[in-house]
Amino acid sequence: MICIECTKHAESLYTVYSNKHIQLTDCKNCNQVTDRYIEIDNVLLFMDLLLLKPGAYRHLVFNSLELKLSKYPESLPVEGSPQEKSKIIYSNFKNWIVKFDTTNRFWILLVAFEVYLTWSAEEHIYGLNQQRVKDDKYLLLNRILSADPLNQYLSYAGYCIVDMLIFYYLILFCVLRGLQWGKEMKYRREILSYTILLSYGAKIFPILMLIWPYDTFFSMNVIQWVANLYLIESLRIVTRLPYTSILSIFILVTIMKGTISRLFLISCFGSSIDEIKLMINSEIQFLLQKFNVSTNFL
């Protein structure tokens, strides 16, 4: 647990008296209330999260998360006979399901939302470039939207899942292994994971594109980049790493996930190496065309 003002370690967040009255503790370092969000309503907490208040993020990912995780037993090491190993693996998995039940539900909700937004955005791109897409049989957008609705949904679901997994694990690897962040923290992986989940919630901001009309590649990406800036700031608040490090990681992860996710879909629709090469070439040409449109708009 930490003080949400100065981020120094705190022994406790509050004291409970015999009459069940709670008194918040003060930080010994900065003399401020260690965590004022203990007594703040969840609605106000949510609003402060949207406003990127550092204290709100630190309350959730450090203090609230640690209090919750401390209630569950640690995972047991897998050792012993094959039968004992099976029991331990089952016990650890069951414990993991219970411990991260709420988190997993949020991830499922985000995936469903992301699939819907991606599908809607791709259909809109198809509408803006209908003739160009129809004329190129090797274009991925042509292949997907020519399929039946079920296969369209499965295609975008696979794309979004791969995209989110790459984003999640690359950030974990870069921050925890590359920058060696939080080496002294017990729950550093869980803290960063929860931060990614909370910040990834900003990716639902493009729902605004379905409410207000948009006509260009540029206007579509404005809201998406606002969400990306939200992700960057959220990671900076929690990790307290310099902007240069966060931006470097974000650019690397964005390029990697965009490339690998597209290649994943292309490999699913391409029947041969030559066809996959033609599809990759079509995707590059289409991307350059969209970039030229946005440049001309500016």
Short mmCIF file of C-alpha atoms in Angstrom, two decimals:
data_model
loop_
_atom_site.label_atom_id
_atom_site.label_comp_id
_atom_site.label_asym_id
_atom_site.label_seq_id
_atom_site.Cartn_x
_atom_site.Cartn_y
_atom_site.Cartn_z
CA MET A 1 0.00 0.00 0.00
CA ILE A 2 1.13 3.53 -0.77
CA CYS A 3 0.25 7.15 -0.13
CA ILE A 4 -1.61 8.32 -3.23
CA GLU A 5 -0.09 11.81 -2.87
CA CYS A 6 3.65 11.11 -2.56
CA THR A 7 3.61 7.36 -3.49
CA LYS A 8 5.67 6.40 -0.42
CA HIS A 9 4.97 3.10 1.34
CA ALA A 10 2.17 3.17 3.92
CA GLU A 11 1.65 0.69 6.74
CA SER A 12 -2.13 1.17 6.79
CA LEU A 13 -4.83 3.23 5.10
CA TYR A 14 -7.26 3.58 7.98
CA THR A 15 -7.97 2.58 11.57
CA VAL A 16 -11.20 0.86 12.64
CA TYR A 17 -12.38 1.63 16.18
CA SER A 18 -14.66 -0.44 18.42
CA ASN A 19 -17.74 1.55 17.40
CA LYS A 20 -16.92 0.69 13.75
CA HIS A 21 -15.88 4.26 13.09
CA ILE A 22 -13.12 4.56 10.49
CA GLN A 23 -10.38 7.15 10.66
CA LEU A 24 -8.11 7.64 7.67
CA THR A 25 -4.40 7.62 8.44
CA ASP A 26 -1.98 10.39 7.50
CA CYS A 27 1.19 9.78 5.54
CA LYS A 28 4.34 10.07 7.65
CA ASN A 29 6.24 11.48 4.68
CA CYS A 30 3.97 14.23 3.30
CA ASN A 31 1.47 14.56 6.21
CA GLN A 32 -1.44 14.26 3.76
CA VAL A 33 -4.29 11.73 4.04
CA THR A 34 -2.81 8.46 2.80
CA ASP A 35 -5.81 7.51 0.65
CA ARG A 36 -8.85 9.79 0.70
CA TYR A 37 -10.64 7.61 -1.87
CA ILE A 38 -11.40 5.07 0.87
CA GLU A 39 -14.41 7.21 1.81
CA ILE A 40 -15.31 8.49 -1.67
CA ASP A 41 -18.29 7.15 -3.60
CA ASN A 42 -17.59 4.90 -6.60
CA VAL A 43 -19.34 7.33 -8.95
CA LEU A 44 -16.97 10.14 -7.96
CA LEU A 45 -14.06 7.72 -8.21
CA PHE A 46 -15.11 6.83 -11.76
CA MET A 47 -15.33 10.51 -12.70
CA ASP A 48 -11.84 11.13 -11.34
CA LEU A 49 -10.57 8.19 -13.39
CA LEU A 50 -12.02 9.78 -16.52
CA LEU A 51 -10.30 13.03 -15.55
CA LEU A 52 -7.01 11.15 -15.11
CA LYS A 53 -6.60 12.13 -11.47
CA PRO A 54 -3.38 10.41 -10.29
CA GLY A 55 -4.82 9.70 -6.84
CA ALA A 56 -7.77 7.79 -8.28
CA TYR A 57 -5.52 5.51 -10.33
CA ARG A 58 -3.12 4.91 -7.46
CA HIS A 59 -6.00 4.10 -5.13
CA LEU A 60 -7.33 1.42 -7.47
CA VAL A 61 -4.17 -0.21 -8.80
CA PHE A 62 -2.07 -0.07 -5.63
CA ASN A 63 -4.22 0.07 -2.49
CA SER A 64 -7.57 -1.36 -3.50
CA LEU A 65 -6.00 -4.14 -5.57
CA GLU A 66 -3.54 -5.14 -2.84
CA LEU A 67 -6.29 -5.27 -0.21
CA LYS A 68 -8.32 -7.54 -2.49
CA LEU A 69 -5.47 -9.87 -3.50
CA SER A 70 -4.27 -10.26 0.09
CA LYS A 71 -7.56 -12.02 0.91
CA TYR A 72 -6.70 -14.97 -1.35
CA PRO A 73 -3.99 -17.63 -0.91
CA GLU A 74 -0.88 -17.54 -3.07
CA SER A 75 -0.49 -20.04 -5.91
CA LEU A 76 1.20 -23.25 -4.82
CA PRO A 77 4.37 -24.51 -6.56
CA VAL A 78 3.66 -27.40 -8.93
CA GLU A 79 5.67 -30.35 -7.60
CA GLY A 80 5.28 -33.95 -6.48
CA SER A 81 3.75 -36.93 -8.27
CA PRO A 82 1.72 -36.47 -11.50
CA GLN A 83 -1.50 -36.84 -9.52
CA GLU A 84 -0.41 -34.25 -6.96
CA LYS A 85 0.66 -31.89 -9.75
CA SER A 86 -2.76 -32.21 -11.36
CA LYS A 87 -4.47 -31.36 -8.08
CA ILE A 88 -2.19 -28.35 -7.51
CA ILE A 89 -2.73 -27.06 -11.05
CA TYR A 90 -6.50 -27.42 -10.65
CA SER A 91 -6.39 -25.69 -7.25
CA ASN A 92 -4.25 -22.82 -8.60
CA PHE A 93 -6.54 -22.38 -11.61
CA LYS A 94 -9.65 -22.36 -9.43
CA ASN A 95 -8.02 -19.82 -7.10
CA TRP A 96 -7.06 -17.67 -10.11
CA ILE A 97 -10.63 -17.71 -11.46
CA VAL A 98 -12.04 -16.58 -8.10
CA LYS A 99 -9.29 -14.02 -7.44
CA PHE A 100 -9.58 -12.31 -10.83
CA ASP A 101 -13.26 -12.91 -11.49
CA THR A 102 -14.17 -9.21 -11.81
CA THR A 103 -11.07 -8.43 -13.87
CA ASN A 104 -11.77 -11.27 -16.30
CA ARG A 105 -15.36 -10.09 -16.73
CA PHE A 106 -14.11 -6.62 -17.64
CA TRP A 107 -11.70 -8.06 -20.19
CA ILE A 108 -14.50 -10.08 -21.82
CA LEU A 109 -16.68 -6.96 -21.95
CA LEU A 110 -13.85 -4.94 -23.50
CA VAL A 111 -13.20 -7.61 -26.13
CA ALA A 112 -16.89 -7.68 -27.09
CA PHE A 113 -16.96 -3.89 -27.30
CA GLU A 114 -13.73 -3.76 -29.31
CA VAL A 115 -15.05 -6.32 -31.82
CA TYR A 116 -18.20 -4.28 -32.36
CA LEU A 117 -16.27 -1.01 -32.79
CA THR A 118 -13.74 -2.58 -35.16
CA TRP A 119 -16.47 -4.17 -37.25
CA SER A 120 -18.39 -0.88 -37.47
CA ALA A 121 -15.25 1.10 -38.35
CA GLU A 122 -14.27 -1.36 -41.10
CA GLU A 123 -17.76 -1.23 -42.60
CA HIS A 124 -17.54 2.55 -42.65
CA ILE A 125 -14.14 2.43 -44.35
CA TYR A 126 -15.67 0.06 -46.89
CA GLY A 127 -18.45 2.58 -47.52
CA LEU A 128 -15.96 5.41 -48.08
CA ASN A 129 -13.78 3.33 -50.41
CA GLN A 130 -16.35 0.96 -51.88
CA GLN A 131 -15.16 1.04 -55.48
CA ARG A 132 -11.48 0.70 -54.51
CA VAL A 133 -12.24 -2.25 -52.23
CA LYS A 134 -14.44 -4.05 -54.76
CA ASP A 135 -11.82 -3.73 -57.50
CA ASP A 136 -9.10 -5.38 -55.41
CA LYS A 137 -9.92 -9.01 -54.69
CA TYR A 138 -6.75 -9.37 -52.61
CA LEU A 139 -7.71 -6.64 -50.17
CA LEU A 140 -8.43 -8.02 -46.70
CA LEU A 141 -11.47 -5.78 -46.26
CA ASN A 142 -12.95 -7.24 -49.45
CA ARG A 143 -12.38 -10.82 -48.27
CA ILE A 144 -13.89 -10.29 -44.83
CA LEU A 145 -16.97 -8.25 -45.78
CA SER A 146 -17.74 -10.62 -48.65
CA ALA A 147 -18.23 -13.43 -46.13
CA ASP A 148 -21.41 -14.17 -44.18
CA PRO A 149 -22.06 -12.22 -40.93
CA LEU A 150 -20.91 -15.08 -38.67
CA ASN A 151 -17.52 -15.37 -40.40
CA GLN A 152 -17.19 -11.58 -40.38
CA TYR A 153 -17.73 -11.54 -36.62
CA LEU A 154 -15.31 -14.44 -36.05
CA SER A 155 -12.68 -12.72 -38.19
CA TYR A 156 -12.86 -9.47 -36.27
CA ALA A 157 -13.10 -11.32 -32.95
CA GLY A 158 -9.88 -13.19 -33.76
CA TYR A 159 -8.24 -9.96 -34.89
CA CYS A 160 -9.21 -8.07 -31.71
CA ILE A 161 -8.17 -10.90 -29.38
CA VAL A 162 -4.75 -11.20 -31.03
CA ASP A 163 -4.42 -7.40 -31.04
CA MET A 164 -5.22 -7.10 -27.32
CA LEU A 165 -3.00 -10.03 -26.32
CA ILE A 166 -0.03 -8.53 -28.16
CA PHE A 167 -0.70 -5.13 -26.61
CA TYR A 168 -1.02 -6.60 -23.11
CA TYR A 169 1.99 -8.92 -23.09
CA LEU A 170 4.33 -6.57 -24.95
CA ILE A 171 3.69 -3.78 -22.45
CA LEU A 172 4.20 -6.20 -19.55
CA PHE A 173 7.45 -7.42 -21.08
CA CYS A 174 8.80 -3.95 -21.92
CA VAL A 175 7.94 -2.39 -18.56
CA LEU A 176 8.68 -5.31 -16.22
CA ARG A 177 11.60 -6.93 -18.03
CA GLY A 178 12.93 -4.16 -20.24
CA LEU A 179 12.74 -1.25 -17.77
CA GLN A 180 12.80 -3.43 -14.62
CA TRP A 181 9.93 -1.45 -13.12
CA GLY A 182 8.65 -2.32 -9.63
CA LYS A 183 11.27 -4.92 -8.73
CA GLU A 184 10.59 -4.35 -5.02
CA MET A 185 6.79 -4.68 -5.38
CA LYS A 186 5.03 -7.92 -4.49
CA TYR A 187 2.15 -7.47 -6.93
CA ARG A 188 3.95 -5.54 -9.66
CA ARG A 189 2.61 -7.75 -12.47
CA GLU A 190 -0.95 -7.50 -11.16
CA ILE A 191 -0.61 -3.73 -10.68
CA LEU A 192 0.55 -3.18 -14.25
CA SER A 193 -2.05 -5.61 -15.58
CA TYR A 194 -4.83 -3.74 -13.78
CA THR A 195 -3.47 -0.42 -15.09
CA ILE A 196 -3.58 -1.74 -18.65
CA LEU A 197 -7.16 -2.90 -18.10
CA LEU A 198 -8.30 0.47 -16.74
CA SER A 199 -6.50 2.45 -19.42
CA TYR A 200 -7.66 0.11 -22.17
CA GLY A 201 -11.20 1.06 -21.20
CA ALA A 202 -10.50 4.35 -22.96
CA LYS A 203 -10.54 2.39 -26.22
CA ILE A 204 -14.34 2.48 -26.06
CA PHE A 205 -14.16 6.24 -26.72
CA PRO A 206 -14.55 5.61 -30.49
CA ILE A 207 -18.21 4.81 -29.71
CA LEU A 208 -18.54 8.57 -30.26
CA MET A 209 -17.88 7.89 -33.94
CA LEU A 210 -21.10 5.90 -34.07
CA ILE A 211 -23.09 8.77 -32.52
CA TRP A 212 -21.72 11.72 -34.51
CA PRO A 213 -21.09 11.37 -38.25
CA TYR A 214 -17.55 11.27 -39.56
CA ASP A 215 -16.47 11.31 -43.18
CA THR A 216 -12.70 11.07 -43.41
CA PHE A 217 -9.85 8.88 -42.36
CA PHE A 218 -8.48 11.80 -40.34
CA SER A 219 -11.63 12.44 -38.33
CA MET A 220 -11.94 8.73 -37.55
CA ASN A 221 -8.46 8.65 -36.07
CA VAL A 222 -8.76 11.81 -33.96
CA ILE A 223 -10.87 10.08 -31.30
CA GLN A 224 -8.76 6.94 -31.50
CA TRP A 225 -5.59 8.92 -30.80
CA VAL A 226 -7.29 10.72 -27.91
CA ALA A 227 -7.85 7.24 -26.45
CA ASN A 228 -4.19 6.38 -27.11
CA LEU A 229 -3.04 9.51 -25.27
CA TYR A 230 -5.28 8.41 -22.41
CA LEU A 231 -3.43 5.08 -22.32
CA ILE A 232 -0.05 6.79 -22.28
CA GLU A 233 -0.99 9.12 -19.43
CA SER A 234 -2.51 6.28 -17.38
CA LEU A 235 0.68 4.24 -17.63
CA ARG A 236 2.79 7.26 -16.71
CA ILE A 237 0.68 8.01 -13.62
CA VAL A 238 1.09 4.51 -12.22
CA THR A 239 4.64 3.64 -13.28
CA ARG A 240 6.02 7.21 -12.89
CA LEU A 241 8.33 6.47 -15.80
CA PRO A 242 9.40 9.39 -18.03
CA TYR A 243 7.26 10.23 -21.05
CA THR A 244 10.11 9.26 -23.38
CA SER A 245 10.08 5.68 -22.08
CA ILE A 246 6.28 5.39 -22.17
CA LEU A 247 6.09 6.85 -25.69
CA SER A 248 8.87 4.57 -26.95
CA ILE A 249 7.08 1.52 -25.58
CA PHE A 250 3.74 2.67 -26.93
CA ILE A 251 5.07 3.30 -30.45
CA LEU A 252 6.82 -0.08 -30.51
CA VAL A 253 3.74 -1.91 -29.23
CA THR A 254 1.43 -0.08 -31.67
CA ILE A 255 3.58 -1.02 -34.67
CA MET A 256 3.98 -4.62 -33.52
CA LYS A 257 0.33 -5.27 -32.75
CA GLY A 258 -0.88 -3.56 -35.93
CA THR A 259 1.49 -5.61 -38.08
CA ILE A 260 1.05 -8.98 -36.38
CA SER A 261 -2.75 -8.70 -36.11
CA ARG A 262 -3.07 -7.91 -39.83
CA LEU A 263 -0.71 -10.73 -40.75
CA PHE A 264 -2.81 -13.07 -38.61
CA LEU A 265 -5.96 -12.21 -40.60
CA ILE A 266 -4.11 -12.38 -43.92
CA SER A 267 -2.78 -15.84 -43.07
CA CYS A 268 -6.35 -16.96 -42.29
CA PHE A 269 -7.68 -15.80 -45.68
CA GLY A 270 -4.64 -16.52 -47.86
CA SER A 271 -4.54 -20.01 -49.38
CA SER A 272 -0.91 -19.90 -50.58
CA ILE A 273 2.34 -18.01 -50.05
CA ASP A 274 1.93 -16.15 -53.34
CA GLU A 275 -1.61 -15.11 -52.46
CA ILE A 276 -0.51 -13.93 -49.02
CA LYS A 277 2.21 -11.79 -50.66
CA LEU A 278 -0.39 -10.23 -52.98
CA MET A 279 -2.68 -9.54 -50.02
CA ILE A 280 0.14 -7.90 -48.06
CA ASN A 281 0.94 -5.70 -51.06
CA SER A 282 -2.74 -4.69 -51.38
CA GLU A 283 -2.89 -3.82 -47.68
CA ILE A 284 0.19 -1.60 -47.96
CA GLN A 285 -1.20 0.20 -51.01
CA PHE A 286 -4.56 0.73 -49.30
CA LEU A 287 -2.85 2.05 -46.15
CA LEU A 288 -0.81 4.51 -48.21
CA GLN A 289 -3.97 5.67 -49.95
CA LYS A 290 -5.70 6.32 -46.61
CA PHE A 291 -2.61 8.16 -45.37
CA ASN A 292 -2.62 10.39 -48.47
CA VAL A 293 -6.29 11.19 -47.89
CA SER A 294 -5.62 12.25 -44.29
CA THR A 295 -2.60 14.33 -45.42
CA ASN A 296 -4.67 16.10 -48.05
CA PHE A 297 -7.32 16.80 -45.44
CA LEU A 298 -4.75 18.52 -43.27
#
